[in-house]
Coordinates of C-alpha atoms and ligand atoms in Angstrom, one line a residue:
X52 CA 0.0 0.0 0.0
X53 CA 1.2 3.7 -0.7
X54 CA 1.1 5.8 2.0
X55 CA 1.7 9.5 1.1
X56 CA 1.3 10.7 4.4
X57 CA 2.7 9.4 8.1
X58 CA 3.1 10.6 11.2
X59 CA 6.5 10.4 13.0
X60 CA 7.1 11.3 17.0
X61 CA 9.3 12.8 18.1
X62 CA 11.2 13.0 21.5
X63 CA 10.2 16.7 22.0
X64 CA 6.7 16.5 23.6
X65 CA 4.2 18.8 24.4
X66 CA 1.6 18.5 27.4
X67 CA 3.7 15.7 28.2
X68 CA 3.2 13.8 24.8
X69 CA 5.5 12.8 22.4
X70 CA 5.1 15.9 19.7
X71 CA 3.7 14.8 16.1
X72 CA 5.1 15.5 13.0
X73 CA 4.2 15.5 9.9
X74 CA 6.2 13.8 7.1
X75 CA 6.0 12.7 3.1
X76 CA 7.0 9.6 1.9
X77 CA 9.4 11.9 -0.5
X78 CA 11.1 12.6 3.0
X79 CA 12.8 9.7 3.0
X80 CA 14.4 10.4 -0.4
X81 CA 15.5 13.6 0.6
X82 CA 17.1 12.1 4.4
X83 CA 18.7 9.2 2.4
X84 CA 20.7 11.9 0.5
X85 CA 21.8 13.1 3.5
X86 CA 23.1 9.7 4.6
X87 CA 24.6 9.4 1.1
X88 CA 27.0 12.1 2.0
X89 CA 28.1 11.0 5.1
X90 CA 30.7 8.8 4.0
X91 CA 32.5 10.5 0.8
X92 CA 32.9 12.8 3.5
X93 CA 34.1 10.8 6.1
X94 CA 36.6 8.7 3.4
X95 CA 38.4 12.0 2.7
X96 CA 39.9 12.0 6.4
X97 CA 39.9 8.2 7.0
X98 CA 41.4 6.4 4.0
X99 CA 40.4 2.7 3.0
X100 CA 37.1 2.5 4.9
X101 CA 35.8 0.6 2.3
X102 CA 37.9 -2.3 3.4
X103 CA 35.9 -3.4 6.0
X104 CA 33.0 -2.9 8.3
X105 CA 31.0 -0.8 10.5
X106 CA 29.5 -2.2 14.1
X107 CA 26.4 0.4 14.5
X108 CA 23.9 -0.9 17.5
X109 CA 20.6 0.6 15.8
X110 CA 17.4 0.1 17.0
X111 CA 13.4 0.2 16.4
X112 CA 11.1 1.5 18.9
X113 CA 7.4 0.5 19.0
X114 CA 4.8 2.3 16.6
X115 CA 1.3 3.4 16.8
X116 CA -1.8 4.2 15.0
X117 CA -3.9 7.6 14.8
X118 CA -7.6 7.0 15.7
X119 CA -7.4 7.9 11.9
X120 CA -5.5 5.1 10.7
X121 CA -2.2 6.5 10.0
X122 CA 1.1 5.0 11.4
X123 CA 3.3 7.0 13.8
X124 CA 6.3 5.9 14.7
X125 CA 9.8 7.5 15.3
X126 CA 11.8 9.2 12.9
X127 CA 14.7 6.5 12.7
X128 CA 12.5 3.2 13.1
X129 CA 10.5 4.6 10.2
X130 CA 13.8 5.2 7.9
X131 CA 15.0 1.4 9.2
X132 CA 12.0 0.2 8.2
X133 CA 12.2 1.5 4.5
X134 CA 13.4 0.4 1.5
X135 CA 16.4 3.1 1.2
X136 CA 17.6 1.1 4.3
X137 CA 16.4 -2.2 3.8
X138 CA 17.0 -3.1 0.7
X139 CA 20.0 -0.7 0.0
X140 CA 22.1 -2.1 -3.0
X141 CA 25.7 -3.2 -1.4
X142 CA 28.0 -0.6 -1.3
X143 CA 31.5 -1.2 0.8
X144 CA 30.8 1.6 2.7
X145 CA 28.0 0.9 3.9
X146 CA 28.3 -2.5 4.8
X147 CA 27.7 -3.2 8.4
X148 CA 28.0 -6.1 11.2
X149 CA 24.5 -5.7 12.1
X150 CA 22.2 -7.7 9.9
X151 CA 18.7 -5.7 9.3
X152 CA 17.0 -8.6 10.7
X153 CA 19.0 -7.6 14.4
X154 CA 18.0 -4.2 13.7
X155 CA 14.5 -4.2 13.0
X156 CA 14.1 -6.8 16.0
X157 CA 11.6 -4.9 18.6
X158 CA 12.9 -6.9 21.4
X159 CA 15.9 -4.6 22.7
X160 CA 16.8 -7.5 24.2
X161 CA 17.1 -9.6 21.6
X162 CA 18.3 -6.9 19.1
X163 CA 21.3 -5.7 21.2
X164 CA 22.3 -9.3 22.0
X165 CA 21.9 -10.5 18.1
X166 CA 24.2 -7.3 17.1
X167 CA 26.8 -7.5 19.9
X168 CA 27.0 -11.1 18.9
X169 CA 27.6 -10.2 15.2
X170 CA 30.0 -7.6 15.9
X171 CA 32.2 -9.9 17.9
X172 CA 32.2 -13.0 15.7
X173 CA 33.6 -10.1 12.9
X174 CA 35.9 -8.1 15.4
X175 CA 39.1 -8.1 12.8
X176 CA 36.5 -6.4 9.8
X177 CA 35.0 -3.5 11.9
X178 CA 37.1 -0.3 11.1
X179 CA 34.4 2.3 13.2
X180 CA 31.5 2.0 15.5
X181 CA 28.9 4.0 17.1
X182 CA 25.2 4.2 17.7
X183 CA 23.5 7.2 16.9
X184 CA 23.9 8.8 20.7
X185 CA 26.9 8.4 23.1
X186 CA 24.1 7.4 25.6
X187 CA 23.2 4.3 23.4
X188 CA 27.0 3.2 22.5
X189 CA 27.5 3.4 26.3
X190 CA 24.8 0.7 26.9
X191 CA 26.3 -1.2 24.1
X192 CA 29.6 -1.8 25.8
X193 CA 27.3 -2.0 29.2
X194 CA 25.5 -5.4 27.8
X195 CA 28.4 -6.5 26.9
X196 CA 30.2 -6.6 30.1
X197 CA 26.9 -7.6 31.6
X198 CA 26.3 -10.7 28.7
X199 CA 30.2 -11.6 27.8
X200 CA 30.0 -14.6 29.6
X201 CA 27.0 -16.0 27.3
X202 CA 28.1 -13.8 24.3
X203 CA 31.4 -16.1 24.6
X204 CA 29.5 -19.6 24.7
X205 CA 27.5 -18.8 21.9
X206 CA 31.2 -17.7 19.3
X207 CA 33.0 -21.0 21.1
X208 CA 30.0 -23.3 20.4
X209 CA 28.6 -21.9 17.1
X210 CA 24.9 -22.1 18.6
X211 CA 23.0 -19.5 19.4
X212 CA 21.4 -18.1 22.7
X213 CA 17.5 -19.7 23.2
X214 CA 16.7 -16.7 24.9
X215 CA 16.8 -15.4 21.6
X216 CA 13.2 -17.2 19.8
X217 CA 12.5 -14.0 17.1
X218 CA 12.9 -16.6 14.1
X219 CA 14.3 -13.7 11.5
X220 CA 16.8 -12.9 13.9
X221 CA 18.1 -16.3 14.6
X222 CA 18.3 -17.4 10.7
X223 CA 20.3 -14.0 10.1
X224 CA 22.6 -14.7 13.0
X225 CA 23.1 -18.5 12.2
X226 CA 24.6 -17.2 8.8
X227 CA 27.3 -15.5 11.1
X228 CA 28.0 -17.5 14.0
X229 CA 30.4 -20.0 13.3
X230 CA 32.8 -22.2 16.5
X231 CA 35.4 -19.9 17.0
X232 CA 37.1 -21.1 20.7
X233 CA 40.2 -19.0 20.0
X234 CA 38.3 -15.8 19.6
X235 CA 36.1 -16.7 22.5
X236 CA 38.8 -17.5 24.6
X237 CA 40.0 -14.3 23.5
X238 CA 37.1 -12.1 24.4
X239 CA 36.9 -13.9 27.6
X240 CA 40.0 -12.8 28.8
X241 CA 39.5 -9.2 27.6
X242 CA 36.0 -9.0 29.4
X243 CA 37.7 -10.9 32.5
X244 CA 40.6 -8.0 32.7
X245 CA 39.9 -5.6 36.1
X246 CA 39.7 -3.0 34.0
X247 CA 37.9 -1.7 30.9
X248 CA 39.8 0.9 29.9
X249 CA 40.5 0.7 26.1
X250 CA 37.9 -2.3 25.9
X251 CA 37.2 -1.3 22.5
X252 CA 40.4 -0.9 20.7
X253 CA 41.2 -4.5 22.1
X254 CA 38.3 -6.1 21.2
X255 CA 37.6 -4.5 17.9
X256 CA 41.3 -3.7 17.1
X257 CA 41.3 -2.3 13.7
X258 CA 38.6 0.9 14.5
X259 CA 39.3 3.6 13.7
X260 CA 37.0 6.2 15.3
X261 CA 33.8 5.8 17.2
X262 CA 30.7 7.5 15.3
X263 CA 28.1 9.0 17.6
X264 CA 26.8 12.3 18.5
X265 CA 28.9 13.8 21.3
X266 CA 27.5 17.5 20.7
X267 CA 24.9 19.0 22.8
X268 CA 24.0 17.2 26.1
X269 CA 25.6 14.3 24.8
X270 CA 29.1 15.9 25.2
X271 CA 28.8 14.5 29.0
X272 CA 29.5 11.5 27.9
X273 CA 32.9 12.6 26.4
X274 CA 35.4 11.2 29.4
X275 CA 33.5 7.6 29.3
X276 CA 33.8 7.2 25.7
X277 CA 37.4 8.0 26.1
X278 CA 38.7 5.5 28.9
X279 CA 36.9 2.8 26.5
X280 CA 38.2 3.8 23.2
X281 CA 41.5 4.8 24.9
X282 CA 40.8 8.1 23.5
X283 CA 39.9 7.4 19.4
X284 CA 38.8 10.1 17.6
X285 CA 34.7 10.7 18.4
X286 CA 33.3 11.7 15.0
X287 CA 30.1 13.4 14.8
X288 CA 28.4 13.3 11.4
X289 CA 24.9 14.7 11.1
X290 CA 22.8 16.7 12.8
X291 CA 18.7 16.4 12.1
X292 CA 15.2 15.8 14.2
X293 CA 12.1 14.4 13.1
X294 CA 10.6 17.8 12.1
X295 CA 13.9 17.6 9.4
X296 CA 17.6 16.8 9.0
X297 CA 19.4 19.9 8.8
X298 CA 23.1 19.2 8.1
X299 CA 26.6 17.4 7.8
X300 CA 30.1 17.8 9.5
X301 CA 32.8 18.4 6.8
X302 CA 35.3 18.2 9.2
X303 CA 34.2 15.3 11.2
X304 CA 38.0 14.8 12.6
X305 CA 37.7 17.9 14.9
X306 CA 37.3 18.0 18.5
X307 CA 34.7 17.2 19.4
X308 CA 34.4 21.0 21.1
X309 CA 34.7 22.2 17.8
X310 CA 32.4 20.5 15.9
X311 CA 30.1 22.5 13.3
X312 CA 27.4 21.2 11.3
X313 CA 26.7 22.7 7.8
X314 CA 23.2 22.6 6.9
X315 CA 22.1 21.6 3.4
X316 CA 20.0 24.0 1.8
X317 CA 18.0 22.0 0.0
X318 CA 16.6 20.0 2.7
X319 CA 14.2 22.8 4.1
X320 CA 13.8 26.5 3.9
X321 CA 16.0 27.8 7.1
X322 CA 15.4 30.8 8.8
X323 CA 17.4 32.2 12.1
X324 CA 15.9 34.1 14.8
X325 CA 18.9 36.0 16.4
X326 CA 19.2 35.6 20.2
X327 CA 19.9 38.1 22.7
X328 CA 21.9 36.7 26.0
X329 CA 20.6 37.5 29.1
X330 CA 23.1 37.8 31.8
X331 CA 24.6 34.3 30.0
X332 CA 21.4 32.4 30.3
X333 CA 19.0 32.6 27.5
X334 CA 15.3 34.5 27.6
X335 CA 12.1 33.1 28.0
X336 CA 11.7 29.9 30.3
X337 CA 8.7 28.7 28.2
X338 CA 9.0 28.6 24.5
X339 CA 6.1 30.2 22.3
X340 CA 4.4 27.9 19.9
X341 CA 4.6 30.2 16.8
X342 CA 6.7 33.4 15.7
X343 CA 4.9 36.6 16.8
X344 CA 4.7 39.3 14.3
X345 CA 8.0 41.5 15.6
X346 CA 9.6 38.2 15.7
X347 CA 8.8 37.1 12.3
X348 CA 10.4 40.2 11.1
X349 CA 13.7 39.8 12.7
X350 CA 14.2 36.3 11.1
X351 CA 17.1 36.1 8.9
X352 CA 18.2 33.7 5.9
X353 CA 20.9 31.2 6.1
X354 CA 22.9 33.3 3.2
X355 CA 22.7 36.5 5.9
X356 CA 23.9 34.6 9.1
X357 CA 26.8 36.4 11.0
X358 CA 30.0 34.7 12.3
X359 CA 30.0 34.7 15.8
X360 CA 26.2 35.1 16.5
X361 CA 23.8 32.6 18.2
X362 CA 20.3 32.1 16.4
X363 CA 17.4 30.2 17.0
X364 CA 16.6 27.8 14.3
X365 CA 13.4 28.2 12.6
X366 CA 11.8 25.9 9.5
X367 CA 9.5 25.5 6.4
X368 CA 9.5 21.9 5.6
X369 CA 8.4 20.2 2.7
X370 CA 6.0 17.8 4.6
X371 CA 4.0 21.4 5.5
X372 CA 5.5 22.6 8.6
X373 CA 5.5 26.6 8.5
X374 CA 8.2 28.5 9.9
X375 CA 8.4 26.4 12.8
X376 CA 10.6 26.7 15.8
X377 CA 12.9 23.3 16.4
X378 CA 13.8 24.5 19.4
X379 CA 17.6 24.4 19.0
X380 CA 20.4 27.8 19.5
X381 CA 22.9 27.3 17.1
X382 CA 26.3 30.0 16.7
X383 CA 28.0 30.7 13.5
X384 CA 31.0 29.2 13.4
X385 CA 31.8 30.7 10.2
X386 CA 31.9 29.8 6.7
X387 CA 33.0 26.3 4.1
X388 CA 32.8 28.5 1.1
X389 CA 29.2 30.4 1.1
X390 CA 27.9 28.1 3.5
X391 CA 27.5 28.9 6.9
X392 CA 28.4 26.4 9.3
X393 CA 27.1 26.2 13.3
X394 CA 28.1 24.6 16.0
X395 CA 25.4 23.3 18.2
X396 CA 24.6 25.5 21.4
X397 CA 21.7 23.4 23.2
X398 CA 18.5 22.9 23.0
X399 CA 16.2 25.4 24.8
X400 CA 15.1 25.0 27.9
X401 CA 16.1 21.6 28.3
X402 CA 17.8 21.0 32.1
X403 CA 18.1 17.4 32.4
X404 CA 18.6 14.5 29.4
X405 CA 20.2 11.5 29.3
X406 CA 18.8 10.0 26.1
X407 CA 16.6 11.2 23.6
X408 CA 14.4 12.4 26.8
X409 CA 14.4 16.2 27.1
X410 CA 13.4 17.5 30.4
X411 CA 12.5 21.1 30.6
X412 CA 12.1 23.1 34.2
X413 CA 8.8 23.5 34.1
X414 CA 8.2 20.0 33.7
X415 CA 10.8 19.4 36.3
X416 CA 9.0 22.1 38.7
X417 CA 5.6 19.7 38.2
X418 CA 6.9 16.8 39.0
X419 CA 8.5 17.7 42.7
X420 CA 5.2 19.2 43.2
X421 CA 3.8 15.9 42.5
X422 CA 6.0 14.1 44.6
X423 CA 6.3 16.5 47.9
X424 CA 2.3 16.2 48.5
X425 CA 4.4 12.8 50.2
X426 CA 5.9 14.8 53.1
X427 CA 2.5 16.7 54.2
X428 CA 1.9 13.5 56.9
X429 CA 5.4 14.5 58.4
X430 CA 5.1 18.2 58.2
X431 CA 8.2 18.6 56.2
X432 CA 8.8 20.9 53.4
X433 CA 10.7 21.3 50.6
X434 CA 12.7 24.5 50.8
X435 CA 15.3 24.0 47.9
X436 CA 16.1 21.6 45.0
X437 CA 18.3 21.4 42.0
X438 CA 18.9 18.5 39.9
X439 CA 22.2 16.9 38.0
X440 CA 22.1 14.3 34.5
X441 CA 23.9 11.5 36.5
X442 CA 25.8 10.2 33.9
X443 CA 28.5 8.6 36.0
X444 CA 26.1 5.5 36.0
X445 CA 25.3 3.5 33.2
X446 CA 22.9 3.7 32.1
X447 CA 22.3 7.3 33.5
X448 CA 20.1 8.5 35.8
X449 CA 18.0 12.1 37.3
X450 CA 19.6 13.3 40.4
X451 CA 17.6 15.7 42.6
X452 CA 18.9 17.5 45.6
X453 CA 16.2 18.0 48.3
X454 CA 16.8 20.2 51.2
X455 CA 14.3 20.1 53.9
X456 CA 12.5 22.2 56.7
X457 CA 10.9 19.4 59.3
X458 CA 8.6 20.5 61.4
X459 CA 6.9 17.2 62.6
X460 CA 8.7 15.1 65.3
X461 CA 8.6 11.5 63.1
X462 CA 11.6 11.2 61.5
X463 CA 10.8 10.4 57.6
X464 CA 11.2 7.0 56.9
X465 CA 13.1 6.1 53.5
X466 CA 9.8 4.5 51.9
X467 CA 8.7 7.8 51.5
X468 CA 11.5 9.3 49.8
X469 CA 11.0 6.1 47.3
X470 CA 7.6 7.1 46.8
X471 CA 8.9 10.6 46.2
X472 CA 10.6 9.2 43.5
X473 CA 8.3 7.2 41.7
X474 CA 6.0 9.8 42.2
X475 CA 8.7 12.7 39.9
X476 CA 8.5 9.6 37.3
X477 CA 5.3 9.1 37.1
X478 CA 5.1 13.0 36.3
X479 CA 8.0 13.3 33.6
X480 CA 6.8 12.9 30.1
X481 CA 6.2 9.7 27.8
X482 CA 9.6 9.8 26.2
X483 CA 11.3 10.1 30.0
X484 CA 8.7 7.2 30.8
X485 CA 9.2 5.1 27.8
X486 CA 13.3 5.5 28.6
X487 CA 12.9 4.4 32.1
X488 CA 11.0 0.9 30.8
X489 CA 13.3 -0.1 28.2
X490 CA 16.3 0.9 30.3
X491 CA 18.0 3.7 28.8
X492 CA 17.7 5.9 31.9
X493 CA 18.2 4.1 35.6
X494 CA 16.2 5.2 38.1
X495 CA 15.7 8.3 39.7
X496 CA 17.4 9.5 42.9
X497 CA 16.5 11.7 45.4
X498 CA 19.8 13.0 47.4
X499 CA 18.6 14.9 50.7
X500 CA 21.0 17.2 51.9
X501 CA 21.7 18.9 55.3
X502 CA 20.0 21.8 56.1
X503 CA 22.2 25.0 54.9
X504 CA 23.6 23.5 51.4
X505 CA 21.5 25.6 49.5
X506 CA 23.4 28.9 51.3
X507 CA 26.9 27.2 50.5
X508 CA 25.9 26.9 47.3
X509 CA 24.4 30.4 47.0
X510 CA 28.2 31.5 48.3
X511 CA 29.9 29.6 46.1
X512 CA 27.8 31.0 42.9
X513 CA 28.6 34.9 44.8
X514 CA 32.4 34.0 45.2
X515 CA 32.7 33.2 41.5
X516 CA 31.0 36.2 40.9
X517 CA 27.3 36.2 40.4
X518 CA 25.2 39.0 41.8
X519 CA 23.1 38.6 45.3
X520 CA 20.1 40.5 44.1
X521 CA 19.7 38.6 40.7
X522 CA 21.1 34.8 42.3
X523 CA 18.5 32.5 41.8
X524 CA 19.0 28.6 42.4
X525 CA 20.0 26.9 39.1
X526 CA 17.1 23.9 38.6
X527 CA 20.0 21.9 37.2
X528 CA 23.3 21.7 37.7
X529 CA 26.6 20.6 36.0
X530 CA 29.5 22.3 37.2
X531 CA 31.5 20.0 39.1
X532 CA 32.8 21.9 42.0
X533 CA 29.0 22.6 42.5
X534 CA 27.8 18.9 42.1
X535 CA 30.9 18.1 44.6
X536 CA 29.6 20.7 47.2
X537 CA 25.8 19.4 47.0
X538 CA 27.4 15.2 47.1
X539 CA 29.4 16.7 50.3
X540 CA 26.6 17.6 52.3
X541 CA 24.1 14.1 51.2
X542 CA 22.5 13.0 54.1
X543 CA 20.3 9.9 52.3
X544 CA 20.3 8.9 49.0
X545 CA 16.7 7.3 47.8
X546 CA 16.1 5.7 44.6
X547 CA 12.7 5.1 42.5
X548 CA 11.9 1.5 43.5
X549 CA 10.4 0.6 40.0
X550 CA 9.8 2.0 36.3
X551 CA 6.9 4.4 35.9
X552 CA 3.8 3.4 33.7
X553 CA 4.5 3.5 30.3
X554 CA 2.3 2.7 27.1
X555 CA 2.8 3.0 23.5
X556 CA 0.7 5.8 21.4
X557 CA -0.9 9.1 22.7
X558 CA -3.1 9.1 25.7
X559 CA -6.0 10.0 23.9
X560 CA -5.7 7.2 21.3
X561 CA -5.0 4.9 24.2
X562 CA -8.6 6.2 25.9
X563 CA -10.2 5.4 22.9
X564 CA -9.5 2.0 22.6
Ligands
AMP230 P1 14.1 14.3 17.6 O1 13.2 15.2 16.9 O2 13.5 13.5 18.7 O3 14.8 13.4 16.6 O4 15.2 15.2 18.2 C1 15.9 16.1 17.4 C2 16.8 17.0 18.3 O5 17.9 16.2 18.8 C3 17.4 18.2 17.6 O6 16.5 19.2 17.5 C4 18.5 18.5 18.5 O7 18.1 19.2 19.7 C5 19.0 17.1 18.9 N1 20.1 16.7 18.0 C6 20.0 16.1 16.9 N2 21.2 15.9 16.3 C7 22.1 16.6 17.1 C8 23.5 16.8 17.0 N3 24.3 16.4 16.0 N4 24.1 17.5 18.1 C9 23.3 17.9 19.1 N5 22.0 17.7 19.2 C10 21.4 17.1 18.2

């Protein structure tokens, strides 16, 4: 059947909701091109790629229908799921460990074991790996130290895992896995070694760089990626989002500080709303739907972008969206001939990610007054918070600092600062929730901390030179000094004793099953 028109969801929500986007079949055309520069690119800096493989952990997420019938479904799973992917003719540089079947295996389970698997049993042909975010690479190398022991029966027997039943994925794997004791003997002993350090270049010895995006909130993932690729070069390709994909690294060997995406003209009409800095933060907590008037007017075209300036980007897409706000601050970097290239600044008003969740402060804000309605038995109150992206876990995790006045005379006891926890999950939005089940994001802490941090911390901001009249309690924080000062003063640490509820689709469609 041809459908001309689908719906994909992004990881930006509104009211809570994954945010819907309209999209053309023709998209698909038009982001495969994309991909199709990717790599002349990337072979210009890396010779001889085409010599061997690539070991990418992709993944589908689960789809649903409108009440009127069409399919919505993430951005990626639906470009996996078509035929540009699928049943792309070979080409040596795209060849990769994974076979599609692995990939387009809904089971995370059974997908990330099926690809780990095929990636080992090929370790001498994979020249680069990644996953599209640090975060999900991370988890790769996570499962593996996790699964190693059965990864390794499975590559010295030749037969494969039961726990794996999807009958697409097995076939596919079966044409891989051949008894290899030597090579499971040798994986073994890697896996077995104290430490991890450099786990990829030892396993996988001919890569050559490791492929994910490290720019944005992802850059906190920077320092693991290193101690595992003993400090290979990070490359970060593209840069795109559901609404569109915007553009392509032409120097993708840079730091990855420096990195600056070019956008491709011809994938949507861009426009740039310049942005004012406000005493370093940026204005507006909440961000308006649509361009007002005055704004509309200020809007500038990518040909009239100036180096050095920060811009909101705003665009007309084919599949009908008009002069629409993504939501990202991007800064001139300067130019690759006419065309402007921009390193990423962040996404607005996002305080806390760890995936492809996006957590803004008012949401935040909600959420602990959901969960404090828990202390009103024991006459405590919440006087100060902040939060921190724990990312020192794997996976990573919400950290919230709680001070406390208690007034009641019955100490608190640590059930309730569980249910506190649950009860900030239950609040966060779908793509938080839907993170949480399939394990992308661990589970939520609540750190209480002595009465008086919140002053330290108000004297530490002063000493380094912010003003007493204006101070106001960052919701987040990432400064380590600062996250040191708060972890100094932790009187309890609680943790969310399950995942939140989580179910596929929108609400409403859900309601009118
Ligand atoms: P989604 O619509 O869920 O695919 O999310 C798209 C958003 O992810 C973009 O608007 C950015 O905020 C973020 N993103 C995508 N690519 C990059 C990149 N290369 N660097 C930083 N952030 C990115």
């Amino acid at each position: 059947m041809h459908v001309g028109f689908l719906v994909l969801c992004s990881s930006g929500t509104s009211g809570g909701e994954r945010k819907l986007m309209p999209t053309i079949e023709e998209e698909l055309g038009r982001r495969s091109l994309l991909y199709s520069l990717l790599m002349p690119v990337m072979s210009q800096c890396v010779p001889g790629l085409d010599k061997g493989k690539g070991m990418y952990f992709l993944f589908i997420k689960s789809e649903a229908k409108t009440p009127g019938g069409l399919v919505a479904r993430p951005v990626l799973t639906s470009y996996y799921k078509s035929n540009h992917f699928k049943n792309r003719p070979y080409d040596p540089y795209t060849n990769y460990t994974s076979p599609n079947e692995t990939i387009l295996c809904l089971d995370s389970y059974q997908s990330m074991y099926s690809q780990m698997l095929c990636g080992l049993c090929q370790n001498k042909e994979v020249l680069r790996v990644g996953a599209v975010f640090a975060s999900g690479f991370i988890r790769a190398i996570r499962f593996l130290e996790k699964h190693s022991t059965h990864l390794c029966k499975d590559i010295r027997t030749g037969t494969l895992n039961p726990q794996i039943t999807d009958p697409s994925v097995r076939e596919a794997v079966m044409k891989i896995l051949k008894p290899d004791p030597k090579l499971a003997d040798f994986i073994e002993t890697e896996c077995s070694r104290e430490s991890w350090q450099g786990i990829i270049t030892r396993l996988w010895p001919n890569t050559k760089y490791v492929d994910v995006i490290v720019t944005g909130t992802m850059s906190q993932y920077i320092p693991t990626l290193d101690y595992y690729s003993n400090g290979l070069p990070l490359v970060c390709t593209m840069y795109a989002s559901s609404e569109c994909y915007f553009g392509v690294n032409l120097n993708p060997l840079c730091r990855p500080s420096e990195v600056s995406y070019t956008l491709i003209p011809n994938m949507a009409y861009f426009e740039f709303l310049p942005i004012q800095r406000n005493n370093g933060g940026i204005n507006s907590i909440s961000m308006p739907k649509s361009l007002n008037e005055k704004e509309q007017q200020e809007l500038v075209d990518l040909v009239d972008v100036k180096v050095g300036q920060e811009y909101e980007l705003v665009v007309t897409t084919y599949a009908g969206l008009y002069r629409y706000r993504v939501g990202d601050v991007l800064h001139v970097a300067g130019f690759k001939n006419n065309a402007p290239k921009f390193n990423f600044v962040c996404r607005k008003n996002v305080v806390l990610s760890i995936d492809s969740d996006k957590t803004d402060e008012v949401e935040l804000q909600n959420a602990v007054k959901n969960a404090v309605t828990h202390l009103m038995p024991f006459d405590a109150h919440l006087t100060e918070y902040t939060s921190y992206a724990d990312t020192t876990t794997i996976p990573g995790h919400y950290v919230l600092y709680w001070e406390l006045n208690v007034n009641g005379s019955t100490p608190i006891p640590p059930s309730v600062f569980e249910d506190c926890c649950l009860a900030i999950e239950e609040s966060l939005n779908t793509v938080y929730r839907q993170n949480r089940v399939c394990e992308s994001i661990g589970p939520l802490e609540i750190k209480i901390v002595e009465a008086g941090t919140f002053d330290k911390l108000m004297d530490y901001a002063i000493s380094l030179g912010a003003s007493i009249n204006q101070y106001k309690t960052p919701r987040c924080v990432k400064f380590a000094p600062i996250v040191e000062l708060l972890n100094s003063r932790v009187v309890s640490s609680n943790f969310s004793p399950k995942c939140p509820k989580w179910t596929p689709g929108h609400k409403q469609w859900n309601n009118m099953n």
